[in-house]
């Protein structure tokens, strides 16, 4: 069998799933559902971004909404005030967030476990406070209004359905590039550092360099997600980038599982859809949200798709041999001496 | 081959190494002995570039490696077998070996060395696809040694190879160390608390106490040194 046929067959579930996503808005022409799917898409990008840190390199970052917010405000400011074309602003959102990732990562990545977690949490808090109080630049609590709809190389993304396709394209790109990344030598370094940082250093893996790089790349993707959000809702305020948002991302990884490509997607789909599905019993939906997490932690602490394969031979959408490890990428590995 | 000249290492305000000097010759097995907190691990970390000495120098193969970064020291040809083996627990045994060759780019040579490891340490072949964390302590020690050798080092530093192993396995490990030394002409620095065992295979030994070398002698002399017998060898 020619290799291309083999590859296609091997990835057929993924291709079918993608095809279903493409025809979905035509089969279900419900604008409300399309909107939820756009949000799921944005959270898939965010979850993949955080997964690189929490799942692959084993760094506990709990302030990811900070980068998300920086991306959203960068893109909004550049299009509204500076009149930059969307494509450029979109890219800048990622680059600026990545630059902040570097600035935060350089000094803090020597910290381990809970200390790093607190530093990232502090970062999130600072970003939120600056957005809230720097009235002349960020608009303070009023935020930024009238963010333009995106125009991509002449294509005006007008309707929700069109935006859905735009997000789908971004998500596919993000997942594909991320899968390539974690399957590369770079990805192997991340996994080795997660498994045992000291041993990785002893093999000659440049631990600090990989940590900073992973942090910057992760921040870049979170910034992209911010731009996707800003141009969809077209009005942003600091309240969308609080610590609650960071915790939702952690919950997505806890539910879906981390350290592979599928977990974050499943987690985002479930956790973003649940509150909407139970809108009828609105007062109780956060309760349900919490209940789902408690049950998952009890019956499957590694998450729905966590712990599937922790080996290095990751394929696209990893279907490596099953492992029954209860290892949890969420917790710091054995304490450093 | 390896030479430490009057190395002083500090942790903040703690003076951990107070002028350590030692040498390991080409193809020699040397043991570094001492109790807890005497500076054995700090000496190793200083050689590997994990901590920078405040003064003194580390010379390896005629080249000054003081203050170089850990990856460069691996490139220079020093590989450690870490205390408590330090497997990548969820990676397979084979993947652990591959990680050992991280700084190498010669794919064919790496594949050849994996076969070679299978010969010296059969467990790396029989358990190749198994997660390293599921192996017994003794098996892990074998994998840890094979992993370090995958870097093709000129000097192997073994940190507490006997820790947590049954006496029978300790014997096996030390026999393997001797064999490696003979077959490959590998220089080996054994950092140990188990002085008896370490001196039985080494040609020379250093005894560290509170960051200083207090005795440096041949292994035979150390085994017969009354001070040593009392303090480290358990002979009253």
Coordinates of C-alpha atoms in Angstrom, one line a residue:
Chain A
X1 CA 0.0 0.0 0.0
X2 CA 1.4 3.4 -0.9
X3 CA 2.4 5.5 2.1
X4 CA -0.1 8.2 1.4
X5 CA -3.0 5.8 1.4
X6 CA -1.7 4.3 4.6
X7 CA -1.5 7.7 6.3
X8 CA -4.9 8.6 5.1
X9 CA -6.5 5.4 6.5
X10 CA -4.6 5.8 9.7
X11 CA -5.9 9.3 10.2
X12 CA -9.3 8.6 8.9
X13 CA -11.1 9.2 12.2
X14 CA -9.6 12.6 12.3
X15 CA -10.5 13.4 8.7
X16 CA -14.1 12.3 9.2
X17 CA -14.3 14.4 12.4
X18 CA -13.0 17.4 10.5
X19 CA -15.4 16.8 7.7
X20 CA -18.3 16.7 10.2
X21 CA -17.1 20.0 11.6
X22 CA -17.1 21.5 8.2
X23 CA -20.7 20.5 7.3
X24 CA -22.0 21.1 10.8
X25 CA -23.1 24.7 10.4
X26 CA -25.1 23.7 7.3
X27 CA -26.8 20.8 9.0
X28 CA -27.5 22.8 12.2
X29 CA -28.1 26.3 10.9
X30 CA -28.7 27.5 14.5
X31 CA -26.7 30.6 15.1
X32 CA -26.7 30.1 18.8
X33 CA -25.0 26.6 18.5
X34 CA -22.6 28.0 15.9
X35 CA -21.6 30.7 18.4
X36 CA -21.0 28.1 21.1
X37 CA -18.8 26.2 18.7
X38 CA -16.8 29.3 18.0
X39 CA -16.2 29.6 21.8
X40 CA -15.2 26.0 22.0
X41 CA -12.7 26.6 19.2
X42 CA -11.2 29.5 21.1
X43 CA -10.9 27.4 24.2
X44 CA -9.3 24.5 22.3
X45 CA -6.6 26.9 21.2
X46 CA -6.1 28.1 24.8
X47 CA -6.2 24.5 26.2
X48 CA -3.6 23.4 23.6
X49 CA -1.4 26.3 24.6
X50 CA -1.6 25.5 28.3
X51 CA -1.2 21.8 27.5
X52 CA 2.3 22.4 26.2
X53 CA 3.3 23.6 29.6
X54 CA 1.1 21.6 32.0
X55 CA 1.0 18.4 29.9
X56 CA 4.3 18.2 28.1
X57 CA 7.0 20.0 30.0
X58 CA 5.2 19.6 33.4
X59 CA 5.3 23.3 34.4
X60 CA 2.3 24.3 36.4
X61 CA 1.2 27.6 35.0
X62 CA -2.1 28.9 36.4
X63 CA -2.2 32.4 35.0
X64 CA -2.8 31.7 31.4
X65 CA -5.6 34.2 31.0
X66 CA -3.0 36.9 31.4
X67 CA -1.5 36.0 28.0
X68 CA -5.0 35.6 26.6
X69 CA -5.9 39.1 27.7
X70 CA -2.7 40.6 26.4
X71 CA -3.4 39.1 22.9
X72 CA -7.0 40.3 22.9
X73 CA -6.0 43.9 23.9
X74 CA -3.1 44.0 21.5
X75 CA -5.2 43.0 18.5
X76 CA -8.1 45.3 19.6
X77 CA -5.8 48.4 20.1
X78 CA -4.0 47.8 16.9
X79 CA -7.1 47.6 14.8
X80 CA -9.2 50.2 16.6
X81 CA -6.7 52.9 17.4
X82 CA -3.8 52.2 15.0
X83 CA -6.0 51.1 12.1
X84 CA -3.7 48.2 11.3
X85 CA -5.1 45.4 9.0
X86 CA -6.5 42.4 10.9
X87 CA -3.9 40.0 9.6
X88 CA -1.1 42.0 11.1
X89 CA -2.8 42.8 14.3
X90 CA -3.7 39.1 14.7
X91 CA 0.0 38.1 14.3
X92 CA 1.1 40.9 16.7
X93 CA -1.3 39.6 19.3
X94 CA 0.7 36.3 19.3
X95 CA 4.1 38.1 19.2
X96 CA 3.3 40.5 22.0
X97 CA 1.9 37.8 24.2
X98 CA 5.0 35.7 23.4
X99 CA 7.3 38.6 24.3
X100 CA 5.5 38.8 27.7
X101 CA 5.9 35.1 28.0
X102 CA 9.7 35.6 27.6
X103 CA 9.8 38.5 30.0
X104 CA 7.9 36.4 32.6
X105 CA 9.6 33.1 31.9
X106 CA 13.2 34.3 32.1
X107 CA 13.2 35.2 35.7
X108 CA 10.5 32.8 37.0
X109 CA 11.3 29.5 35.3
X110 CA 14.0 28.7 37.8
X111 CA 11.1 28.3 40.2
X112 CA 9.6 24.9 40.7
X113 CA 6.1 23.5 41.1
X114 CA 3.9 25.6 43.4
X115 CA 6.3 28.6 43.3
X116 CA 6.1 28.9 39.6
X117 CA 2.3 28.4 39.8
X118 CA 2.1 31.4 42.2
X119 CA 4.3 33.6 40.0
X120 CA 2.1 32.9 37.0
X121 CA -1.0 33.6 39.1
X122 CA 0.5 36.9 40.2
X123 CA 1.2 37.7 36.5
X124 CA -2.5 37.1 35.7
X125 CA -3.5 39.4 38.5
X126 CA -1.2 42.1 37.4
X127 CA -2.4 42.0 33.8
X128 CA -6.0 42.2 35.0
X129 CA -5.3 45.1 37.3
X130 CA -3.4 47.0 34.6
X131 CA -6.2 46.5 32.1
X132 CA -8.7 47.6 34.7
X133 CA -6.8 50.8 35.9
X134 CA -4.9 52.1 33.0
X135 CA -7.9 54.1 31.8
X136 CA -6.2 56.2 29.1
X137 CA -4.8 53.2 27.3
X138 CA -7.0 50.2 28.0
X139 CA -10.3 52.0 28.6
X140 CA -10.3 50.8 32.1
X141 CA -13.5 48.9 33.2
X142 CA -15.3 50.1 30.1
X143 CA -12.9 48.1 27.9
X144 CA -12.6 48.6 24.2
X145 CA -15.7 48.8 22.0
X146 CA -16.2 48.6 18.2
X147 CA -13.5 46.1 17.4
X148 CA -13.8 45.5 13.7
X149 CA -14.8 42.2 12.1
X150 CA -11.8 40.6 10.6
X151 CA -11.0 40.9 6.9
X152 CA -8.5 38.3 5.8
X153 CA -6.9 38.9 2.4
X154 CA -10.1 40.5 1.1
X155 CA -12.5 38.0 2.7
X156 CA -14.8 39.9 5.1
X157 CA -15.7 37.6 7.9
X158 CA -19.2 38.9 8.4
X159 CA -21.6 36.2 9.8
X160 CA -21.2 33.9 12.7
X161 CA -21.0 31.0 10.3
X162 CA -18.1 32.6 8.5
X163 CA -16.4 33.3 11.7
X164 CA -16.9 29.7 12.6
X165 CA -14.9 28.7 9.5
X166 CA -12.2 31.2 10.4
X167 CA -11.8 29.8 13.9
X168 CA -11.9 26.2 12.5
X169 CA -9.0 27.1 10.2
X170 CA -7.1 28.6 13.2
X171 CA -7.8 25.6 15.4
X172 CA -6.7 23.1 12.7
X173 CA -3.5 25.1 12.2
X174 CA -2.8 25.3 15.9
X175 CA -3.4 21.6 16.5
X176 CA -1.4 20.6 13.5
X177 CA 1.6 22.8 14.4
X178 CA 1.4 21.7 18.0
X179 CA 1.3 18.1 17.0
X180 CA 4.4 18.6 14.8
X181 CA 6.1 20.4 17.6
X182 CA 5.6 17.8 20.3
X183 CA 6.6 15.0 17.9
X184 CA 9.9 16.7 17.2
X185 CA 13.2 16.7 19.0
X186 CA 11.9 19.7 20.9
X187 CA 8.9 17.7 22.1
X188 CA 11.1 14.9 23.3
X189 CA 13.1 17.4 25.3
X190 CA 9.9 18.6 26.9
X191 CA 8.7 15.1 27.9
X192 CA 12.1 14.2 29.3
X193 CA 12.1 17.4 31.4
X194 CA 8.6 16.5 32.7
X195 CA 9.7 13.0 33.5
X196 CA 12.8 13.9 35.4
X197 CA 14.3 17.3 35.1
X198 CA 17.6 16.3 36.7
X199 CA 18.1 13.3 34.5
X200 CA 17.3 15.3 31.5
X201 CA 19.9 17.9 32.5
X202 CA 22.4 15.0 33.0
X203 CA 21.8 13.8 29.4
X204 CA 22.8 17.3 28.2
X205 CA 19.2 18.6 27.6
X206 CA 19.4 22.4 28.0
X207 CA 16.5 22.6 30.6
X208 CA 16.3 26.3 31.0
X209 CA 16.4 27.0 27.3
X210 CA 13.6 24.5 26.6
X211 CA 11.5 25.9 29.4
X212 CA 11.7 29.4 28.2
X213 CA 11.0 28.4 24.6
X214 CA 8.0 26.3 25.6
X215 CA 6.7 29.3 27.7
X216 CA 7.1 31.7 24.8
X217 CA 5.4 29.4 22.3
X218 CA 2.6 28.7 24.7
X219 CA 2.1 32.4 25.3
X220 CA 2.1 33.1 21.6
X221 CA -0.8 30.6 21.1
X222 CA -2.7 32.1 24.0
X223 CA -2.3 35.6 22.4
X224 CA -3.7 34.3 19.1
X225 CA -6.7 32.9 21.0
X226 CA -7.1 36.4 22.6
X227 CA -7.3 38.0 19.1
X228 CA -9.8 35.4 18.0
X229 CA -11.9 36.2 21.0
X230 CA -11.7 40.0 20.6
X231 CA -12.7 40.1 17.0
X232 CA -15.6 37.7 17.6
X233 CA -17.3 39.4 20.5
X234 CA -16.1 42.9 19.3
X235 CA -16.1 44.3 22.8
X236 CA -13.6 43.4 25.4
X237 CA -13.2 44.3 29.0
X238 CA -10.8 43.2 31.8
X239 CA -13.5 40.9 33.3
X240 CA -13.0 38.4 30.5
X241 CA -9.4 37.8 31.5
X242 CA -9.6 37.1 35.3
X243 CA -8.1 34.2 37.2
X244 CA -11.5 32.5 36.8
X245 CA -10.6 32.1 33.1
X246 CA -7.3 30.6 34.0
X247 CA -8.9 28.1 36.3
X248 CA -11.4 27.1 33.6
X249 CA -8.4 26.3 31.4
X250 CA -6.9 24.1 34.2
X251 CA -10.3 22.4 34.6
X252 CA -10.4 21.7 30.9
X253 CA -7.1 19.9 31.1
X254 CA -8.1 18.1 34.3
X255 CA -11.3 16.9 32.6
X256 CA -10.0 16.1 29.1
X257 CA -6.5 15.0 30.1
X258 CA -3.2 16.5 29.2
X259 CA 0.1 15.4 27.6
X260 CA -1.6 14.5 24.4
X261 CA -3.5 16.3 21.6
X262 CA -7.0 14.9 22.1
X263 CA -7.5 15.6 25.8
X264 CA -7.6 19.4 25.6
X265 CA -10.0 19.3 22.7
X266 CA -12.4 16.9 24.4
X267 CA -12.1 18.9 27.7
X268 CA -12.8 22.2 26.0
X269 CA -15.8 20.8 24.1
X270 CA -17.4 19.4 27.3
X271 CA -16.7 22.2 29.7
X272 CA -17.8 25.0 27.4
X273 CA -20.9 23.1 26.2
X274 CA -22.1 22.1 29.7
X275 CA -23.1 25.5 31.0
X276 CA -24.9 26.2 27.7
X277 CA -26.7 22.9 27.7
X278 CA -28.0 23.5 31.2
X279 CA -29.1 27.1 30.6
X280 CA -32.6 26.1 31.6
X281 CA -31.5 25.4 35.1
X282 CA -29.2 28.4 35.1
X283 CA -28.8 28.7 38.9
X284 CA -27.5 25.2 39.2
X285 CA -25.1 25.0 36.2
X286 CA -22.0 26.0 38.1
X287 CA -22.9 23.4 40.6
X288 CA -23.0 20.8 37.8
X289 CA -19.7 22.1 36.5
X290 CA -18.1 21.4 39.9
X291 CA -19.8 18.0 40.2
X292 CA -18.4 16.9 36.9
X293 CA -14.9 17.8 38.0
X294 CA -15.3 16.0 41.4
X295 CA -16.5 12.9 39.7
X296 CA -13.7 12.9 37.1
X297 CA -11.1 13.4 39.9
X298 CA -12.6 10.3 41.7
X299 CA -12.9 7.9 38.8
X300 CA -10.3 9.0 36.3
X301 CA -7.7 11.4 37.9
X302 CA -5.7 11.6 34.7
X303 CA -8.6 13.0 32.8
X304 CA -10.7 11.4 30.1
X305 CA -7.9 11.1 27.6
X306 CA -4.9 11.5 29.9
X307 CA -2.3 8.9 30.5
X308 CA -3.1 7.3 27.2
X309 CA 0.4 7.3 26.0
X310 CA 3.3 8.9 27.5
X311 CA 5.9 7.5 25.2
X312 CA 7.8 9.4 22.7
X313 CA 6.5 7.9 19.5
X314 CA 3.6 10.3 19.3
X315 CA 1.8 10.4 16.1
X316 CA -0.5 13.0 14.9
X317 CA -3.5 12.6 17.2
X318 CA -1.5 10.1 19.1
X319 CA -2.6 6.5 19.0
X320 CA 0.4 5.0 20.6
X321 CA 0.2 1.9 22.8
X322 CA -2.1 2.3 25.8
X323 CA -0.5 2.8 29.2
X324 CA -2.3 2.3 32.4
X325 CA -0.2 4.7 34.3
X326 CA -1.9 6.8 36.9
X327 CA 0.8 9.4 36.5
X328 CA -0.5 12.8 36.6
X329 CA 1.1 15.5 34.6
X330 CA -0.7 18.0 36.7
X331 CA 1.3 17.4 39.8
X332 CA 5.0 18.2 40.0
X333 CA 7.1 15.1 39.6
X334 CA 9.3 13.9 42.4
X335 CA 10.5 16.9 44.4
X336 CA 13.9 18.2 43.4
X337 CA 16.6 17.8 46.0
Chain B
X1 CA 42.1 12.9 32.5
X2 CA 40.1 14.7 35.2
X3 CA 41.7 17.1 37.6
X4 CA 40.2 19.3 40.3
X5 CA 42.5 22.0 41.6
X6 CA 41.6 23.6 44.9
X7 CA 37.9 23.9 44.2
X8 CA 35.8 26.0 46.5
X9 CA 32.0 25.8 46.0
X10 CA 29.5 27.8 47.9
X11 CA 25.7 27.5 48.3
X12 CA 24.8 31.0 49.1
X13 CA 26.6 31.6 52.4
X14 CA 27.4 27.9 52.9
X15 CA 31.0 26.9 52.1
X16 CA 30.4 23.4 50.8
X17 CA 33.7 22.5 49.2
X18 CA 36.7 23.9 50.9
X19 CA 39.5 23.4 48.4
X20 CA 39.0 20.0 46.9
X21 CA 41.8 18.7 44.7
X22 CA 41.6 15.3 43.1
X23 CA 42.6 13.5 39.9
X24 CA 41.2 10.6 37.9
X25 CA 43.7 9.1 35.4
X26 CA 43.0 7.6 32.0
X27 CA 41.4 4.2 32.4
X28 CA 41.4 4.4 36.1
X29 CA 38.7 3.7 38.7
X30 CA 38.8 6.1 41.6
X31 CA 36.4 6.2 44.5
X32 CA 35.2 9.3 46.4
X33 CA 34.1 8.3 49.8
X34 CA 32.5 10.0 52.8
X35 CA 29.4 10.2 54.9
X36 CA 26.3 12.3 54.5
X37 CA 26.7 16.0 53.8
X38 CA 30.5 15.7 53.3
X39 CA 30.5 17.3 49.9
X40 CA 30.4 14.2 47.7
X41 CA 27.4 15.3 45.7
X42 CA 28.6 18.9 45.5
X43 CA 31.9 17.7 44.0
X44 CA 29.9 15.8 41.4
X45 CA 27.7 18.7 40.7
X46 CA 30.7 21.0 40.3
X47 CA 32.3 18.7 37.8
X48 CA 29.1 18.4 35.8
X49 CA 28.6 22.2 35.8
X50 CA 25.4 22.2 37.8
X51 CA 26.9 24.5 40.3
X52 CA 29.7 26.9 39.6
X53 CA 32.8 26.9 41.9
X54 CA 33.7 30.3 43.4
X55 CA 37.4 29.5 42.9
X56 CA 39.6 26.7 41.7
X57 CA 39.5 24.9 38.4
X58 CA 38.2 21.7 36.8
X59 CA 40.3 20.4 34.0
X60 CA 39.1 17.5 31.8
X61 CA 41.2 16.1 29.0
X62 CA 43.6 19.0 29.1
X63 CA 40.7 21.4 28.7
X64 CA 39.5 23.9 31.4
X65 CA 35.8 23.1 31.9
X66 CA 35.2 25.2 35.0
X67 CA 32.0 27.2 34.7
X68 CA 30.9 25.5 31.4
X69 CA 27.2 24.7 31.0
X70 CA 26.1 21.1 31.6
X71 CA 25.4 20.3 27.9
X72 CA 28.9 21.3 27.0
X73 CA 30.3 19.1 29.7
X74 CA 28.4 16.2 28.3
X75 CA 29.9 17.0 24.9
X76 CA 33.3 17.1 26.5
X77 CA 32.8 13.4 27.5
X78 CA 31.6 13.2 31.1
X79 CA 28.4 11.3 31.8
X80 CA 26.9 10.7 35.2
X81 CA 24.9 7.8 36.5
X82 CA 22.7 9.7 39.0
X83 CA 21.9 8.8 42.5
X84 CA 18.6 6.7 42.8
X85 CA 19.0 6.0 39.1
X86 CA 16.6 8.8 38.0
X87 CA 14.8 7.0 35.2
X88 CA 12.3 8.8 32.9
X89 CA 9.6 6.6 34.5
X90 CA 6.9 6.7 31.8
X91 CA 9.3 6.4 28.9
X92 CA 10.3 2.9 27.8
X93 CA 13.7 1.5 28.5
X94 CA 14.6 2.0 24.9
X95 CA 13.5 5.6 25.0
X96 CA 15.6 6.1 28.1
X97 CA 18.6 4.8 26.2
X98 CA 17.8 7.1 23.3
X99 CA 17.7 10.1 25.7
X100 CA 21.2 9.1 26.9
X101 CA 22.4 9.8 23.4
X102 CA 20.7 13.2 23.3
X103 CA 23.7 15.2 22.3
X104 CA 24.7 12.8 19.6
X105 CA 23.5 13.1 16.0
X106 CA 24.9 10.0 14.5
X107 CA 21.8 7.9 14.1
X108 CA 23.6 4.8 12.8
X109 CA 26.1 4.9 15.7
X110 CA 23.3 5.3 18.2
X111 CA 21.5 2.2 16.8
X112 CA 24.8 0.3 17.0
X113 CA 25.3 1.3 20.6
X114 CA 21.8 0.2 21.5
X115 CA 22.7 -3.3 20.3
X116 CA 25.9 -3.1 22.2
X117 CA 24.1 -2.2 25.4
X118 CA 21.8 -5.2 24.9
X119 CA 24.9 -7.3 25.0
X120 CA 26.4 -5.8 28.2
X121 CA 23.1 -5.2 29.9
X122 CA 20.6 -7.9 28.6
X123 CA 17.8 -6.2 30.5
X124 CA 17.8 -3.3 28.2
X125 CA 16.8 -5.6 25.4
X126 CA 14.4 -7.9 27.2
X127 CA 12.5 -5.0 28.7
X128 CA 13.1 -2.6 25.8
X129 CA 9.4 -1.7 25.4
X130 CA 8.5 -1.5 29.0
X131 CA 8.1 1.7 31.0
X132 CA 11.3 2.2 32.9
X133 CA 9.4 3.1 36.1
X134 CA 8.0 -0.4 36.3
X135 CA 11.5 -2.1 36.5
X136 CA 13.0 -3.2 39.8
X137 CA 15.7 -1.1 41.4
X138 CA 18.5 -3.4 40.2
X139 CA 17.2 -3.4 36.6
X140 CA 16.9 0.3 36.7
X141 CA 20.5 0.6 37.8
X142 CA 21.4 -1.4 34.7
X143 CA 19.4 0.9 32.5
X144 CA 20.8 3.9 34.2
X145 CA 24.4 2.7 33.4
X146 CA 23.5 1.9 29.8
X147 CA 21.8 5.2 29.4
X148 CA 24.9 7.1 30.6
X149 CA 27.1 5.0 28.3
X150 CA 24.9 5.9 25.3
X151 CA 26.6 9.3 25.5
X152 CA 29.9 7.6 24.7
X153 CA 31.6 9.2 27.6
X154 CA 35.3 9.1 28.4
X155 CA 34.6 9.5 32.1
X156 CA 31.7 7.9 33.9
X157 CA 30.7 9.3 37.3
X158 CA 28.6 7.0 39.3
X159 CA 26.7 8.5 42.2
X160 CA 25.9 6.0 44.9
X161 CA 25.4 3.0 42.6
X162 CA 24.8 0.6 45.5
X163 CA 22.0 2.7 47.1
X164 CA 18.8 0.7 47.7
X165 CA 20.1 -2.5 46.1
X166 CA 20.4 -6.0 47.6
X167 CA 24.0 -7.1 48.3
X168 CA 23.9 -9.6 45.5
X169 CA 22.9 -6.9 43.0
X170 CA 25.5 -4.5 44.3
X171 CA 28.1 -7.2 43.6
X172 CA 26.7 -7.6 40.0
X173 CA 26.8 -3.9 39.4
X174 CA 30.4 -3.5 40.7
X175 CA 31.5 -6.5 38.6
X176 CA 30.0 -4.7 35.6
X177 CA 31.8 -1.5 36.5
X178 CA 35.1 -3.5 36.5
X179 CA 34.2 -5.1 33.2
X180 CA 33.4 -1.7 31.5
X181 CA 36.7 -0.3 32.8
X182 CA 38.6 -3.3 31.3
X183 CA 36.8 -3.6 28.0
X184 CA 36.4 0.0 27.1
X185 CA 39.3 1.6 29.0
X186 CA 36.6 3.9 30.6
X187 CA 37.7 6.1 33.4
X188 CA 35.3 5.8 36.3
X189 CA 34.7 8.0 39.4
X190 CA 32.6 6.1 41.9
X191 CA 31.0 8.3 44.6
X192 CA 30.0 6.0 47.4
X193 CA 29.1 5.6 51.0
X194 CA 29.7 1.9 50.8
X195 CA 33.4 2.2 51.2
X196 CA 34.2 -1.5 51.3
X197 CA 32.6 -2.2 48.0
X198 CA 33.9 1.0 46.3
X199 CA 37.5 0.3 47.4
X200 CA 37.4 -3.3 46.3
X201 CA 37.2 -2.2 42.7
X202 CA 39.1 1.1 42.8
X203 CA 42.8 1.7 42.4
X204 CA 42.7 4.9 44.5
X205 CA 40.4 6.6 46.8
X206 CA 39.7 10.0 48.3
X207 CA 37.9 10.6 51.6
X208 CA 35.9 13.7 52.0
X209 CA 34.9 15.3 55.3
X210 CA 33.0 18.6 55.7
X211 CA 34.1 19.7 52.2
X212 CA 37.7 18.8 52.4
X213 CA 39.8 15.8 51.3
X214 CA 41.1 14.4 54.5
X215 CA 42.7 11.2 53.2
X216 CA 44.0 10.4 49.7
X217 CA 45.7 7.1 49.1
X218 CA 45.7 3.9 47.1
X219 CA 42.7 1.6 47.7
X220 CA 44.8 -1.0 49.5
X221 CA 46.3 1.5 51.8
X222 CA 42.9 2.9 52.6
X223 CA 41.5 -0.6 53.4
X224 CA 44.3 -1.1 55.9
X225 CA 44.2 2.4 57.3
X226 CA 43.1 2.1 61.0
X227 CA 41.4 5.5 60.9
X228 CA 39.4 4.4 57.8
X229 CA 38.6 1.0 59.3
X230 CA 37.1 2.7 62.3
X231 CA 35.2 5.5 60.6
X232 CA 34.0 4.0 57.3
X233 CA 34.7 0.3 57.0
X234 CA 32.9 -0.9 60.0
X235 CA 35.9 -2.7 61.4
X236 CA 36.4 -2.0 65.1

